[in-house]
Amino acid sequence: MATTIKALVPTVPPLFKRIISLFPHEYFRYCFAYGSGVFKQGDACGSNPMIDMIFVVDDPIGFHGQNVLWNPSHYSSVKYFGHNFISKIQELWPAKVYFNTLIPIREEGILLKYGVVKSVDLIDDLYDWDYIYLSGRLHKPVLEVGVATGELKSSLLQNLYNALHAALLILPGCFTELQLYKTITALSYMGDFRMVIGENKNKVNNIVENQAIHFRHLYRPLLTNLGDYVAVPDGEAFDQLCAQDMSSESRMYHLFQLPKTPQQALVKYWRSHGGKRKDTEDVLRDLSKNPDVGDMLLICLRRIVFKSSCLQSIKGIITAGLSKSVAYSNSKINKMLKSK
């Protein structure tokens, strides 16, 4: 059965259209805004939280070349090495995103952080979860600025299914709809070292409890398509109990539907803990009979997220420059302290 992702916002607020106009948007294939500057996350800390956006482009060299001319102040001293060098940093370093942060948009009275990613790199992460970085952000509600088409649209939908399969392997036989969305949200935060030093420990709860209806718009149609494996009540309350089939056959189905990188990580984990050297399919069949497979998956996902979050943060020091990196880190820590 075909499924479409429902738009979370029927029209793009004028603010975001004005922001887009400040960039060489002819290179854009798709973009989205996310985070506390777009969707409320618990009690507000400050009147103007920074707006986060991702620009998806087919030609990062062309985009950076034009953007350095339009907005040279957005870049650190890296710009003096040329737009080809900027593009190489973006594409060769995990998680294949180039961020410019703490950008003042004075005419709007806001601060902006934006990332640039090549469309094929985003599609790969959505399908395979090599980094669970942008794919993790897209497990959660975002404000789409423009419409995804073609393979990008298909990969965005598959990424949501991926999140459901992973969450159902982790969850017990009975759970609430809210617990499901919290499990999905936590997938990309587990193992992220920034959660230790720079993020509110209640971030997952804050996101889900304030955006539950948006999560429902994303995932209810997909859950309907998984009706042979999970039952979700039709009621409006988010604390109603859902139930899933915990048989080895159902777990095997979810394991076979996982993205390639977590599958490979599970096989490596299984072999390193005494499992026989079977091929991937046989290992996944054996894992489906193991009641601890959800815990094993959690360990594997944490490792993927930890590696990508560390490398992306190191890259951020280079792309943002030391002073901006320190200022951005301080702003995150101050935000966390205010939330307490």
Short mmCIF file of N, CA and C in Angstrom, two decimals, residues 34 72 80 82 101 123 173 189 196 199 245 305 314:
data_model
loop_
_atom_site.label_atom_id
_atom_site.label_comp_id
_atom_site.label_asym_id
_atom_site.label_seq_id
_atom_site.Cartn_x
_atom_site.Cartn_y
_atom_site.Cartn_z
N TYR A 34 14.46 22.76 11.55
CA TYR A 34 14.20 21.85 12.66
C TYR A 34 14.67 22.49 13.96
N PRO A 72 30.23 35.96 2.37
CA PRO A 72 31.58 35.59 2.82
C PRO A 72 31.74 35.55 4.33
N TYR A 80 39.32 30.86 2.36
CA TYR A 80 40.47 31.32 1.59
C TYR A 80 41.14 30.19 0.82
N GLY A 82 39.29 28.21 -0.98
CA GLY A 82 38.46 28.04 -2.15
C GLY A 82 37.29 27.11 -1.94
N THR A 101 27.48 28.43 11.43
CA THR A 101 26.66 28.66 12.60
C THR A 101 26.78 30.09 13.12
N ILE A 123 20.62 10.91 0.75
CA ILE A 123 19.85 9.72 0.38
C ILE A 123 20.51 8.46 0.91
N GLY A 173 6.62 -5.96 24.44
CA GLY A 173 5.39 -6.35 23.75
C GLY A 173 4.29 -5.33 23.85
N TYR A 189 20.14 10.11 19.54
CA TYR A 189 20.79 10.77 20.67
C TYR A 189 21.61 9.79 21.51
N VAL A 196 26.24 14.56 26.83
CA VAL A 196 26.90 14.54 28.14
C VAL A 196 27.26 15.95 28.58
N GLU A 199 23.83 19.24 26.13
CA GLU A 199 22.41 19.14 25.83
C GLU A 199 21.61 18.86 27.11
N ASP A 245 3.62 -8.06 18.01
CA ASP A 245 3.93 -9.50 17.97
C ASP A 245 5.40 -9.67 18.31
N VAL A 305 26.31 6.32 16.28
CA VAL A 305 26.04 7.71 16.61
C VAL A 305 27.24 8.36 17.27
N ILE A 314 34.33 17.57 15.46
CA ILE A 314 35.70 17.96 15.15
C ILE A 314 35.72 18.78 13.86
#
